[in-house]
Coordinates of C-alpha atoms in Angstrom, one line a residue:
M679 CA 12.1 15.6 -10.0
I680 CA 12.3 12.3 -9.8
S681 CA 10.0 9.4 -10.1
Y682 CA 10.6 5.3 -10.1
A683 CA 12.1 3.4 -13.2
S684 CA 9.3 0.9 -12.0
S685 CA 6.5 0.5 -11.1
S686 CA 5.9 4.1 -8.5
S687 CA 4.5 2.8 -6.0
S688 CA 7.0 0.1 -4.7
I689 CA 10.0 1.5 -2.9
L690 CA 12.5 -1.8 -3.0
R691 CA 12.2 -3.6 0.7
Q692 CA 13.6 -7.1 1.6
S693 CA 10.8 -9.4 2.2
Y694 CA 11.0 -9.3 6.2
D695 CA 13.3 -6.8 8.3
V696 CA 13.9 -9.9 11.3
F697 CA 13.5 -13.9 11.4
M698 CA 13.3 -15.0 14.9
S699 CA 15.2 -18.1 15.9
F700 CA 13.8 -19.5 18.8
H701 CA 12.4 -23.0 20.6
G702 CA 8.4 -22.2 21.7
D703 CA 8.2 -24.1 24.8
D704 CA 11.1 -22.1 26.5
T705 CA 10.2 -18.8 25.2
R706 CA 6.8 -18.1 23.3
M707 CA 4.7 -17.5 26.0
G708 CA 6.9 -14.4 27.3
F709 CA 10.3 -13.3 26.6
T710 CA 9.8 -13.9 22.6
S711 CA 6.1 -12.7 22.4
H712 CA 7.4 -9.2 24.1
L713 CA 10.5 -9.2 21.4
Y714 CA 8.6 -9.7 18.5
D715 CA 5.4 -7.3 19.8
A716 CA 8.0 -4.9 20.4
L717 CA 9.2 -4.5 16.8
T718 CA 6.2 -4.8 15.4
R719 CA 5.7 -2.0 17.0
K720 CA 8.5 -0.1 15.3
H721 CA 6.5 -1.4 12.1
I722 CA 9.9 -3.6 12.1
K723 CA 8.5 -6.0 9.6
T724 CA 8.7 -9.3 12.1
Y725 CA 8.9 -13.1 11.2
K726 CA 8.3 -15.9 13.5
D727 CA 7.7 -19.0 13.2
D728 CA 4.6 -20.5 16.1
K729 CA 4.5 -23.8 14.8
S730 CA 5.4 -26.3 18.0
L731 CA 6.0 -29.4 16.4
E732 CA 8.4 -30.6 13.9
I733 CA 7.3 -32.1 10.6
G734 CA 10.2 -34.7 10.3
N735 CA 13.3 -34.0 9.7
Y736 CA 13.4 -30.8 7.1
I737 CA 13.0 -27.4 7.7
A738 CA 10.3 -25.8 6.0
P739 CA 10.7 -24.2 2.9
D740 CA 9.0 -21.3 3.7
L741 CA 11.3 -21.0 6.7
L742 CA 14.0 -20.7 4.4
E743 CA 13.1 -18.3 2.5
A744 CA 12.1 -15.8 4.9
I745 CA 15.7 -16.2 6.5
E746 CA 17.0 -15.4 3.0
T747 CA 15.1 -12.5 2.6
S748 CA 15.8 -10.8 6.4
R749 CA 18.0 -8.5 7.3
F750 CA 18.5 -9.9 10.5
A751 CA 17.8 -12.6 12.9
V752 CA 17.0 -12.6 15.9
V753 CA 18.1 -16.1 18.0
V754 CA 17.2 -16.7 20.9
L755 CA 19.8 -19.3 22.5
S756 CA 17.5 -21.1 25.8
T757 CA 18.5 -24.2 27.6
N758 CA 16.2 -26.8 25.0
Y759 CA 16.8 -24.9 21.9
A760 CA 19.0 -27.9 20.7
T761 CA 16.7 -30.4 21.7
S762 CA 14.7 -29.5 18.5
K763 CA 16.5 -30.6 14.6
W764 CA 14.3 -27.2 13.4
C765 CA 15.8 -25.0 15.7
L766 CA 19.3 -26.3 14.8
E767 CA 18.4 -26.0 11.1
E768 CA 17.0 -22.9 11.3
I769 CA 20.6 -21.9 12.9
A770 CA 22.5 -23.1 10.1
K771 CA 20.9 -21.6 7.7
V772 CA 21.4 -18.5 9.5
V773 CA 25.1 -19.1 9.4
D774 CA 25.0 -19.9 6.1
C775 CA 23.1 -16.7 4.6
K776 CA 25.7 -14.5 7.3
E777 CA 28.1 -15.7 5.5
Q778 CA 27.4 -14.4 2.3
G779 CA 26.6 -10.9 4.2
K780 CA 23.2 -11.3 3.6
L781 CA 21.9 -11.0 7.7
V782 CA 23.2 -9.7 10.7
V783 CA 23.0 -12.1 13.1
I784 CA 21.9 -11.1 17.1
P785 CA 22.2 -13.8 19.4
V786 CA 20.5 -13.7 23.1
F787 CA 21.8 -16.1 25.0
Y788 CA 18.1 -16.6 27.8
H789 CA 19.3 -18.3 30.8
V790 CA 21.9 -19.9 29.4
S791 CA 26.1 -19.4 29.2
P792 CA 27.3 -18.3 25.9
S793 CA 29.9 -20.7 26.7
D794 CA 28.0 -23.7 26.6
V795 CA 26.6 -22.8 24.0
R796 CA 29.7 -22.5 21.9
H797 CA 31.1 -25.3 23.5
Q798 CA 27.8 -27.2 23.8
S799 CA 28.3 -28.1 27.0
I800 CA 25.5 -29.6 29.8
S801 CA 21.9 -29.3 27.6
F802 CA 23.4 -28.7 24.3
E803 CA 26.3 -31.6 24.5
Q804 CA 23.0 -34.1 25.6
C805 CA 21.0 -33.4 22.5
F806 CA 24.4 -33.5 20.7
I807 CA 24.9 -37.4 22.0
R808 CA 21.2 -38.2 21.0
Y809 CA 21.9 -37.0 17.2
E810 CA 24.9 -38.5 16.9
E811 CA 23.8 -41.8 17.9
D812 CA 20.6 -41.7 15.7
P813 CA 21.1 -43.4 12.6
E814 CA 18.8 -41.2 10.6
I815 CA 20.7 -38.0 11.0
S816 CA 24.1 -37.8 9.2
P817 CA 27.3 -36.8 11.0
Q818 CA 27.9 -34.3 9.0
K819 CA 24.5 -33.1 9.4
V820 CA 25.8 -33.1 13.0
A821 CA 28.6 -31.3 12.5
T822 CA 26.8 -28.9 10.6
W823 CA 24.6 -27.6 13.0
R824 CA 27.6 -27.9 15.4
S825 CA 29.6 -25.5 13.5
A826 CA 26.5 -23.4 13.6
L827 CA 25.8 -23.0 16.9
A828 CA 29.5 -22.4 18.1
K829 CA 29.4 -20.2 14.9
V830 CA 26.6 -17.8 16.7
G831 CA 28.2 -18.8 20.2
S832 CA 31.1 -16.8 19.7
I833 CA 29.0 -13.7 18.5
K834 CA 28.5 -10.8 21.0
G835 CA 25.2 -10.7 22.1
L836 CA 22.9 -10.2 25.1
H837 CA 22.8 -12.0 27.7
V838 CA 19.2 -12.7 29.9
T839 CA 19.8 -13.9 33.5
P840 CA 17.7 -13.3 36.9
H841 CA 19.1 -10.1 37.6
R842 CA 18.6 -8.1 34.1
S843 CA 15.4 -6.9 33.1
E844 CA 14.0 -8.6 30.0
S845 CA 12.8 -5.3 28.8
K846 CA 15.9 -3.4 29.1
I847 CA 17.3 -6.1 26.8
V848 CA 14.5 -5.9 24.6
S849 CA 14.6 -2.2 24.3
E850 CA 18.8 -2.8 23.5
I851 CA 17.8 -5.4 20.1
I852 CA 15.3 -2.5 19.0
R853 CA 17.5 0.4 19.6
R854 CA 20.8 -1.7 17.4
I855 CA 18.3 -2.7 14.9
L856 CA 16.8 0.5 14.2
Q857 CA 20.4 2.1 14.0
C858 CA 21.4 -0.7 11.3
M859 CA 18.2 0.0 9.0
Q860 CA 18.7 3.7 9.8
D861 CA 22.8 3.8 8.3
A862 CA 21.4 1.5 5.2
L863 CA 18.4 3.0 4.7
P864 CA 19.6 5.8 2.1
V865 CA 20.8 3.0 -0.2
N866 CA 17.6 1.1 -0.2
V867 CA 14.8 4.0 -0.5
T868 CA 16.4 5.7 -3.3
K869 CA 17.9 2.1 -5.7
G870 CA 15.5 3.2 -9.0
L871 CA 15.3 6.7 -8.7
V872 CA 16.2 9.2 -10.7
G873 CA 17.1 12.4 -9.0
I874 CA 16.5 11.3 -5.4
E875 CA 19.9 11.8 -3.7
S876 CA 20.2 15.4 -3.4
L877 CA 15.7 16.4 -3.1
L878 CA 16.0 13.7 -0.3
N879 CA 18.7 15.6 1.5
D880 CA 16.9 19.2 1.1
V881 CA 13.8 17.9 2.5
I882 CA 15.3 16.2 5.6
K883 CA 17.2 19.8 5.8
I884 CA 14.4 22.2 6.5
L885 CA 12.7 19.0 8.6
T886 CA 15.4 20.4 10.4
L887 CA 15.3 17.3 13.2
E888 CA 17.3 18.4 16.0
S889 CA 14.5 20.8 16.8
S890 CA 12.3 20.1 19.5
D891 CA 9.7 21.8 17.9
V892 CA 6.3 20.3 16.1
R893 CA 7.5 21.6 12.6
F894 CA 4.7 20.9 9.2
I895 CA 6.3 20.9 6.0
G896 CA 4.3 21.3 3.0
I897 CA 5.7 19.5 -0.4
C898 CA 4.0 20.7 -3.8
G899 CA 4.1 21.2 -7.1
M900 CA 2.0 19.8 -10.3
S901 CA 0.5 16.7 -10.8
G902 CA 2.8 13.9 -12.0
I903 CA 6.0 15.8 -10.8
G904 CA 7.1 13.2 -8.6
K905 CA 5.5 14.7 -4.6
T906 CA 4.2 11.2 -3.3
T907 CA 7.2 9.8 -4.1
L908 CA 9.8 12.0 -2.8
A909 CA 7.1 12.1 0.8
E910 CA 7.2 8.6 0.2
V911 CA 11.5 8.3 0.5
V912 CA 11.8 11.0 3.3
F913 CA 9.3 8.6 5.5
E914 CA 11.0 5.6 4.9
S915 CA 14.5 7.4 5.7
I916 CA 13.6 8.6 8.4
W917 CA 10.4 7.2 9.8
N918 CA 12.1 5.1 13.0
K919 CA 13.7 8.6 14.5
F920 CA 10.1 8.7 16.1
E921 CA 7.8 6.7 18.3
E922 CA 5.5 6.6 15.8
S923 CA 4.8 7.4 12.3
S924 CA 1.8 7.2 9.8
F925 CA 1.6 7.7 5.9
I926 CA -1.7 8.7 4.3
E927 CA -1.8 8.2 1.0
N928 CA -4.7 9.5 -2.1
I929 CA -6.5 11.9 0.1
K930 CA -7.4 13.9 -2.1
D931 CA -11.4 14.3 -2.7
V932 CA -11.9 13.4 0.5
S933 CA -13.5 16.0 2.3
R934 CA -15.8 17.9 5.2
D935 CA -18.8 16.5 2.9
H936 CA -17.8 13.3 2.6
C937 CA -17.5 12.8 6.9
S938 CA -17.6 9.2 7.3
D939 CA -13.5 8.7 4.3
L940 CA -12.9 11.8 7.4
C941 CA -13.8 9.5 10.2
K942 CA -11.6 6.5 8.5
L943 CA -8.8 8.1 8.0
Q944 CA -8.8 10.2 11.7
H945 CA -9.0 6.1 12.5
K946 CA -6.3 5.6 10.2
I947 CA -3.7 7.9 11.8
L948 CA -4.9 7.0 15.5
D949 CA -4.7 2.5 14.6
D950 CA -1.0 3.7 13.2
V951 CA 0.2 5.6 16.3
L952 CA -1.8 4.2 19.0
K953 CA -1.9 0.2 17.4
D954 CA -5.5 0.0 18.6
D955 CA -8.1 -0.5 16.1
S956 CA -10.9 -0.9 18.4
I957 CA -11.2 3.1 18.8
T958 CA -15.0 4.3 17.8
I959 CA -15.0 8.2 16.1
R960 CA -19.0 9.3 16.0
N961 CA -17.9 12.3 14.0
V962 CA -15.5 14.0 12.7
K963 CA -15.4 16.6 15.3
H964 CA -15.2 13.5 18.0
G965 CA -12.0 12.5 16.0
Q966 CA -10.5 15.6 15.9
T967 CA -10.4 15.9 19.8
L968 CA -9.2 12.4 19.6
L969 CA -6.3 13.3 17.3
K970 CA -5.1 15.8 19.3
T971 CA -5.4 14.8 23.1
K972 CA -4.2 11.2 22.3
L973 CA -1.3 12.2 20.5
R974 CA 0.2 15.8 22.2
N975 CA 2.1 14.2 24.2
L976 CA 4.0 11.6 21.8
K977 CA 6.8 12.2 19.3
V978 CA 5.5 11.3 16.2
M979 CA 5.8 11.9 11.7
I980 CA 2.7 11.5 10.0
V981 CA 2.3 12.3 5.8
L982 CA -0.8 13.2 4.2
D983 CA -0.1 12.7 0.5
D984 CA -2.5 14.5 -1.9
L985 CA -4.2 17.1 -0.5
N986 CA -6.9 19.3 -1.7
H987 CA -9.3 20.9 0.4
T988 CA -8.5 23.2 3.8
D989 CA -10.9 20.3 5.3
Q990 CA -8.4 17.4 5.1
L991 CA -6.0 19.6 7.0
T992 CA -8.5 21.1 9.5
Y993 CA -9.1 17.7 10.3
L994 CA -6.3 15.7 10.3
A995 CA -3.7 17.5 12.0
G996 CA -5.4 21.2 12.4
E997 CA -2.8 22.3 14.5
H998 CA 0.4 22.1 16.0
E999 CA -0.2 21.6 19.3
W1000 CA -1.9 18.1 18.7
F1001 CA 1.0 16.8 19.0
G1002 CA 4.2 15.9 21.0
P1003 CA 7.9 18.1 21.0
G1004 CA 10.5 16.5 18.0
S1005 CA 7.1 15.7 15.6
R1006 CA 7.2 16.4 11.8
I1007 CA 4.0 16.5 9.8
I1008 CA 4.3 16.5 5.9
V1009 CA 1.3 17.6 3.4
T1010 CA 1.4 16.8 0.1
T1011 CA -0.8 19.1 -2.8
T1012 CA -0.6 20.7 -5.9
N1013 CA -2.4 23.5 -4.5
I1014 CA -0.1 25.6 -2.5
D1015 CA -3.0 28.0 -1.8
L1016 CA -4.9 26.0 0.8
L1017 CA -1.9 25.7 2.8
N1018 CA -2.4 29.2 3.4
P1019 CA -5.1 29.0 7.0
F1020 CA -2.1 27.0 8.2
E1021 CA 0.7 27.7 10.2
I1022 CA 3.6 25.7 7.9
N1023 CA 7.0 26.0 8.9
E1024 CA 8.9 25.7 5.2
I1025 CA 7.9 24.7 1.6
F1026 CA 9.6 22.9 -1.1
M1027 CA 8.8 22.7 -4.2
C1028 CA 8.9 20.4 -6.7
E1029 CA 10.6 20.7 -10.2
E1030 CA 10.5 19.3 -13.3
L1031 CA 13.5 16.8 -13.8
E1032 CA 16.4 18.8 -15.6
G1033 CA 18.2 17.6 -19.3
V1034 CA 20.3 15.4 -18.2
E1035 CA 18.1 13.1 -15.3
A1036 CA 15.1 13.4 -17.7
H1037 CA 17.1 11.7 -20.4
K1038 CA 18.3 9.3 -18.1
L1039 CA 14.5 8.2 -16.6
F1040 CA 14.1 8.3 -20.4
C1041 CA 16.4 5.7 -21.4
Q1042 CA 15.5 3.5 -18.5
S1043 CA 12.1 3.5 -19.2
A1044 CA 12.6 3.2 -23.2
F1045 CA 16.2 1.1 -22.9
G1046 CA 15.8 -0.5 -19.5
K1047 CA 19.3 1.6 -19.0
E1048 CA 20.6 5.4 -18.6
R1049 CA 22.0 6.1 -21.9
A1050 CA 20.2 5.5 -25.3
T1051 CA 20.8 2.7 -27.2
H1052 CA 23.3 3.0 -30.3
G1053 CA 21.4 5.1 -33.2
Y1054 CA 18.4 6.1 -31.3
E1055 CA 20.6 8.4 -29.1
A1056 CA 19.1 12.1 -31.6
F1057 CA 15.2 9.8 -31.2
S1058 CA 15.7 10.3 -27.4
H1059 CA 16.6 13.4 -27.0
D1060 CA 13.5 14.8 -28.7
I1061 CA 11.4 13.2 -27.0
V1062 CA 12.9 14.7 -23.7
K1063 CA 13.1 17.7 -25.1
F1064 CA 9.9 17.9 -26.4
A1065 CA 7.9 15.6 -23.1
G1066 CA 9.5 18.0 -20.9
G1067 CA 10.9 17.2 -17.4
L1068 CA 7.3 15.1 -15.8
P1069 CA 8.6 11.6 -14.8
L1070 CA 4.9 11.1 -15.4
A1071 CA 5.1 11.8 -19.5
L1072 CA 9.2 10.3 -19.4
N1073 CA 8.0 7.1 -18.2
V1074 CA 4.5 6.8 -20.2
Y1075 CA 6.8 7.9 -23.4
G1076 CA 9.7 5.4 -22.7
S1077 CA 7.3 2.6 -21.9
L1078 CA 5.0 3.4 -24.8
L1079 CA 8.6 3.2 -27.7
C1080 CA 10.0 0.4 -25.5
G1081 CA 11.0 -2.7 -28.3
K1082 CA 10.1 -1.1 -30.8
E1083 CA 11.2 0.1 -34.7
E1084 CA 13.0 3.5 -36.0
K1085 CA 9.4 3.8 -38.0
Y1086 CA 7.6 3.6 -34.7
W1087 CA 9.7 6.1 -32.8
K1088 CA 9.7 9.0 -35.3
E1089 CA 6.0 8.2 -35.8
I1090 CA 5.1 9.3 -31.7
L1091 CA 7.9 11.7 -32.4
K1092 CA 5.9 13.7 -35.2
K1093 CA 2.5 13.0 -32.6
V1094 CA 4.8 14.7 -29.7
Q1095 CA 5.7 17.8 -31.7
E1096 CA 1.9 18.1 -32.4
Y1097 CA -0.1 18.0 -29.3
P1098 CA 0.9 18.7 -25.8
H1099 CA 1.0 15.7 -23.0
K1100 CA -2.7 14.7 -22.9
Q1101 CA -3.3 14.0 -26.6
V1102 CA 0.1 12.2 -26.3
L1103 CA -0.8 9.9 -23.5
E1104 CA -4.1 9.3 -25.7
I1105 CA -1.9 7.6 -27.9
S1106 CA -0.8 5.3 -25.0
Y1107 CA -3.8 4.3 -24.3
A1108 CA -5.0 3.7 -28.6
R1109 CA -1.9 1.3 -29.0
L1110 CA -3.9 -0.7 -25.5
D1111 CA -5.7 -3.6 -26.9
G1112 CA -8.8 -4.5 -26.4
D1113 CA -8.7 -6.1 -23.6
Q1114 CA -6.0 -3.7 -22.0
Q1115 CA -8.7 -0.7 -22.9
H1116 CA -11.1 -2.3 -21.1
T1117 CA -9.6 -2.6 -18.2
F1118 CA -8.0 0.4 -17.9
M1119 CA -11.8 2.3 -18.8
Y1120 CA -12.6 0.1 -15.6
I1121 CA -10.3 0.7 -13.2
A1122 CA -10.7 4.6 -14.2
C1123 CA -14.3 5.3 -13.8
F1124 CA -15.2 2.5 -10.6
L1125 CA -12.4 0.2 -9.6
K1126 CA -9.4 2.6 -9.2
G1127 CA -8.8 2.3 -4.9
M1128 CA -10.0 -0.9 -4.6
D1129 CA -8.2 -4.2 -4.3
V1130 CA -6.0 -5.3 -6.8
N1131 CA -7.8 -9.2 -6.2
L1132 CA -11.7 -7.9 -5.9
V1133 CA -10.8 -6.4 -8.8
K1134 CA -9.1 -8.8 -10.7
D1135 CA -12.5 -11.1 -9.3
M1136 CA -15.4 -8.5 -10.9
L1137 CA -13.2 -8.2 -14.3
S1138 CA -13.2 -12.1 -14.6
N1139 CA -17.0 -12.2 -13.8
I1140 CA -17.6 -9.5 -17.4
G1141 CA -15.4 -11.8 -19.7
L1142 CA -12.2 -9.9 -19.7
Y1143 CA -8.5 -11.0 -18.4
P1144 CA -7.3 -9.3 -15.0
E1145 CA -4.0 -11.0 -15.1
C1146 CA -2.4 -10.3 -18.0
G1147 CA -4.4 -6.8 -18.6
I1148 CA -3.6 -5.5 -15.1
T1149 CA 0.5 -6.7 -15.6
D1150 CA 0.3 -5.1 -19.0
L1151 CA -0.8 -1.7 -17.5
V1152 CA 1.2 -1.7 -14.3
N1153 CA 4.7 -2.5 -17.5
K1154 CA 3.3 0.3 -19.3
F1155 CA 3.5 2.8 -16.3
L1156 CA -0.5 3.3 -16.8
I1157 CA -1.7 1.8 -13.2
T1158 CA 0.6 0.9 -10.0
I1159 CA -0.5 -1.3 -7.5
N1160 CA 0.2 0.4 -3.7
H1161 CA 1.4 -1.1 -0.4
D1162 CA -2.3 -2.1 0.2
D1163 CA -2.3 -4.6 -2.9
C1164 CA -4.8 -1.9 -3.8
L1165 CA -5.2 -0.4 -7.8
W1166 CA -4.3 3.0 -8.2
M1167 CA -3.7 5.7 -11.4
H1168 CA -2.3 9.0 -11.5
D1169 CA -5.2 12.0 -12.2
L1170 CA -3.4 12.9 -15.3
L1171 CA -4.4 9.9 -16.7
Q1172 CA -7.9 9.0 -15.5
Q1173 CA -8.9 12.5 -16.4
M1174 CA -7.2 11.3 -20.0
C1175 CA -9.9 8.4 -19.7
W1176 CA -13.1 9.7 -18.5
E1177 CA -12.1 12.5 -21.5
I1178 CA -11.9 9.8 -24.2
L1179 CA -14.9 7.6 -23.4
H1180 CA -17.3 10.8 -23.3
K1181 CA -15.5 12.5 -26.8
E1182 CA -15.1 9.1 -28.8
S1183 CA -18.4 7.5 -27.1
Q1184 CA -16.4 4.2 -26.6
R1185 CA -18.6 0.7 -27.1
F1186 CA -18.7 -2.6 -25.9
G1187 CA -21.0 -5.1 -27.9
G1188 CA -23.3 -2.5 -28.9
K1189 CA -23.0 -0.4 -26.1
Q1190 CA -21.1 2.0 -24.2
I1191 CA -18.4 0.5 -21.7
A1192 CA -18.5 3.3 -19.2
I1193 CA -20.4 6.8 -18.5
K1194 CA -18.3 9.3 -15.9
Y1195 CA -20.7 12.2 -17.1
H1196 CA -23.3 13.5 -15.2
K1197 CA -25.8 14.2 -18.0
D1198 CA -24.7 11.0 -19.7
V1199 CA -25.9 8.9 -16.2
V1200 CA -28.8 10.5 -15.9
D1201 CA -29.9 10.4 -20.1
I1202 CA -29.1 6.2 -19.9
L1203 CA -30.8 5.9 -16.5
L1204 CA -33.9 7.5 -17.3
S1205 CA -34.6 7.8 -20.8
K1206 CA -33.0 4.4 -22.5
P1207 CA -33.7 1.6 -20.1
Q1208 CA -33.0 -0.7 -23.5
D1209 CA -29.4 0.2 -22.9
L1210 CA -29.9 -1.7 -19.1
P1211 CA -29.7 -5.4 -19.5
N1212 CA -25.7 -4.2 -19.9
L1213 CA -25.1 -2.4 -17.4
R1214 CA -22.6 -3.5 -14.4
Y1215 CA -22.0 -1.1 -11.9
I1216 CA -23.7 2.0 -11.3
N1217 CA -21.5 4.9 -8.8
L1218 CA -23.6 7.4 -7.3
A1219 CA -21.9 8.1 -4.4
F1220 CA -22.9 11.5 -2.9
S1221 CA -24.7 12.3 -5.2
K1222 CA -26.5 15.0 -2.8
D1223 CA -29.7 16.0 -4.9
L1224 CA -30.8 12.2 -5.0
T1225 CA -34.4 11.5 -4.2
K1226 CA -34.9 7.9 -5.7
I1227 CA -33.6 5.1 -7.2
P1228 CA -35.9 4.5 -11.3
D1229 CA -36.4 1.1 -12.1
L1230 CA -33.3 -1.3 -12.3
T1231 CA -35.9 -4.7 -13.4
S1232 CA -33.7 -4.9 -16.9
A1233 CA -30.4 -4.3 -15.3
Q1234 CA -30.1 -8.0 -14.5
N1235 CA -26.5 -7.9 -14.8
L1236 CA -25.8 -5.2 -12.2
V1237 CA -22.6 -6.3 -10.4
K1238 CA -22.0 -3.5 -8.3
L1239 CA -24.0 -0.2 -6.6
N1240 CA -22.7 2.2 -5.2
L1241 CA -25.1 5.0 -3.1
E1242 CA -22.9 6.0 -0.4
G1243 CA -23.9 9.4 1.1
C1244 CA -26.9 10.1 -1.1
S1245 CA -28.2 11.5 2.3
K1246 CA -31.8 12.9 0.3
L1247 CA -32.1 9.6 -0.8
N1248 CA -35.7 8.8 0.8
K1249 CA -36.7 5.7 -1.5
L1250 CA -35.4 3.0 -2.9
H1251 CA -37.3 1.1 -6.0
K1252 CA -38.2 -2.3 -5.3
S1253 CA -36.7 -3.5 -8.3
V1254 CA -33.1 -3.6 -6.2
L1255 CA -33.8 -6.2 -3.7
L1256 CA -34.8 -8.0 -6.9
L1257 CA -30.9 -7.9 -9.4
K1258 CA -30.0 -11.2 -9.3
K1259 CA -26.5 -10.9 -9.9
L1260 CA -25.8 -8.2 -7.9
R1261 CA -22.9 -8.7 -5.5
Y1262 CA -22.3 -5.3 -4.1
L1263 CA -24.8 -2.8 -2.5
N1264 CA -23.7 0.4 -0.5
L1265 CA -25.8 2.9 1.0
N1266 CA -23.9 3.7 3.7
G1267 CA -25.0 7.8 5.1
C1268 CA -28.0 7.7 3.2
T1269 CA -29.5 9.4 6.1
T1270 CA -33.6 9.9 4.5
L1271 CA -34.3 6.5 3.1
Q1272 CA -36.2 4.9 6.1
S1273 CA -36.3 1.5 4.4
L1274 CA -35.1 -1.0 1.5
G1275 CA -38.8 -1.8 0.7
R1276 CA -41.6 -4.4 2.3
S1277 CA -40.8 -7.2 -0.1
N1278 CA -38.3 -10.1 0.7
M1279 CA -34.7 -9.4 -0.5
E1280 CA -34.1 -12.1 -3.4
M1281 CA -30.2 -10.8 -4.3
E1282 CA -29.1 -14.6 -4.6
A1283 CA -25.2 -12.9 -5.5
L1284 CA -25.1 -10.2 -2.9
V1285 CA -21.8 -10.9 -0.7
T1286 CA -21.9 -6.7 0.6
L1287 CA -24.4 -4.9 2.2
L1288 CA -23.4 -1.5 3.6
L1289 CA -26.2 0.3 5.8
S1290 CA -24.0 2.2 8.5
G1291 CA -24.6 6.0 9.2
Y1292 CA -28.4 5.5 9.5
S1293 CA -30.4 7.9 11.8
T1294 CA -34.1 7.1 10.4
L1295 CA -34.5 3.6 9.0
E1296 CA -36.6 1.6 10.6
Y1297 CA -37.1 -1.5 8.3
I1298 CA -34.9 -4.3 6.5
P1299 CA -36.4 -6.8 4.6
N1300 CA -36.1 -10.4 5.3
F1301 CA -33.5 -12.1 3.4
G1302 CA -34.8 -14.5 0.9
Q1303 CA -33.9 -18.5 0.3
N1304 CA -31.5 -18.3 -1.7
M1305 CA -29.6 -15.3 -0.4
K1306 CA -26.9 -17.6 0.6
C1307 CA -23.2 -15.9 -0.7
I1308 CA -23.8 -12.8 2.2
E1309 CA -20.6 -12.1 3.9
H1310 CA -20.7 -8.8 5.0
L1311 CA -23.3 -7.0 6.3

């Protein structure tokens, strides 16, 4: 199968697909606005500078960077374009990058003649006469501007005239960009991957893109085999062949019982496809109806990643008839049986990496190249042999051994021979320093899936050093940061962490740093109140039989309390409303909770209070005068 040579959540992309250069007063509210909207609807990442005034004669550094990191430059040349020194600086930089082969230039002659641009006649000439007479502008700079404008004017572009439809010009620009992007995609999306090209071609083949039928494709295999990576590469390679597209990551554990989460995923699909985040979904049945009525005339591509329950597919993409002709739905899962009730056209089975590719992936992680360093060839061969072809394990082993001496390799090789994968992955955990271990433990138990900046803030508040810790864990392939800037960790590593926690009772300051298993949680909350002063987080979400919360008076360092979906919770202990350091309280979906208590809320640090999904809530207490941190209600 396949894997990244670096963080598995980051397909390499340039910062922007398109840089737009235009004169604001001429086109900002018309042509440029329509073009920008069309580009973003097609998921083409576009830089459009909306500054209306220039600041001095120098182009801003962020504009230079945006031009340098873009693949295309759309230059809208209008009557007053040359009146802006800012625009002329942009076009000079654009031409410089073009001549270095860094970007493609698409000129749009907006009610001006290409000849006037090439030769700087009429309004363009008047501007340059002023620049040449300006003592603050060097003759060399004026010459550079003239040359750049002439070169862009010589490129075959698109001509907007009173007799040509602007919408057709916009469509043609989109067509050209998408075609060029499609031609370049196989190189970009496969860079840094091992064994991907043939698999990408195999999946595209079974998708039969030329067919107008709606097709459902399953990508199946064990955890850590590279299903998500393959789905990402396929998506990045062909999404622009569809009218709209949506990639839904990490759906695992969202089921009908977690109906609010299923509704959020339904909303994301509708928002991705229809570009309308104002849609309201009342319940999963309503969301199901919206999906099959609003998408049935659209040719869409949807990827549903990491399913582990039939409800997920039932309510997100239940039938072929929901989608327009030519649509493609890709599902990844470790459980092929859950696809049986559905009309799946083809199933692609992911398999372990074989000899050469497994060795190449391991060497990339261990040595930063595709071959082992001299003297380590035999060790590398043995590690790969005992590790098998699981990309996750090969990456973790490689990062663990990177830069280590021969005797360290011998020790790890001995352990690889003695223990199966799960125990060997524990070796990686054991080699972390204390701060890294604690950071890893908190992410595994509480913070997986959360925004990375929020996680850093929370970890800093409990005395850890998250900037270093998170960076180190990413470099060791133990966690990743996905496209939404959320922290993620593979299921195998998360489960390993839970087992270490349970078996070895890791302690912090004399107390357990985290409690995962149900029995341990109940034991601590009910029979060991003396342990609560060090308690930072409680996550009891979707505890179906939870009816009340015990006295948390001694938990004065509690930062986060998640009770979402506790549908039988009918009483909230008054101590909760007096927790001075609590920043996050989630009571979404606590449908039998009638009130939060009668005394005032005195939660000075509270930032987020979530109360949606109630049917019985009758009373919310007054906020105390010190509750000044609340931002989200």
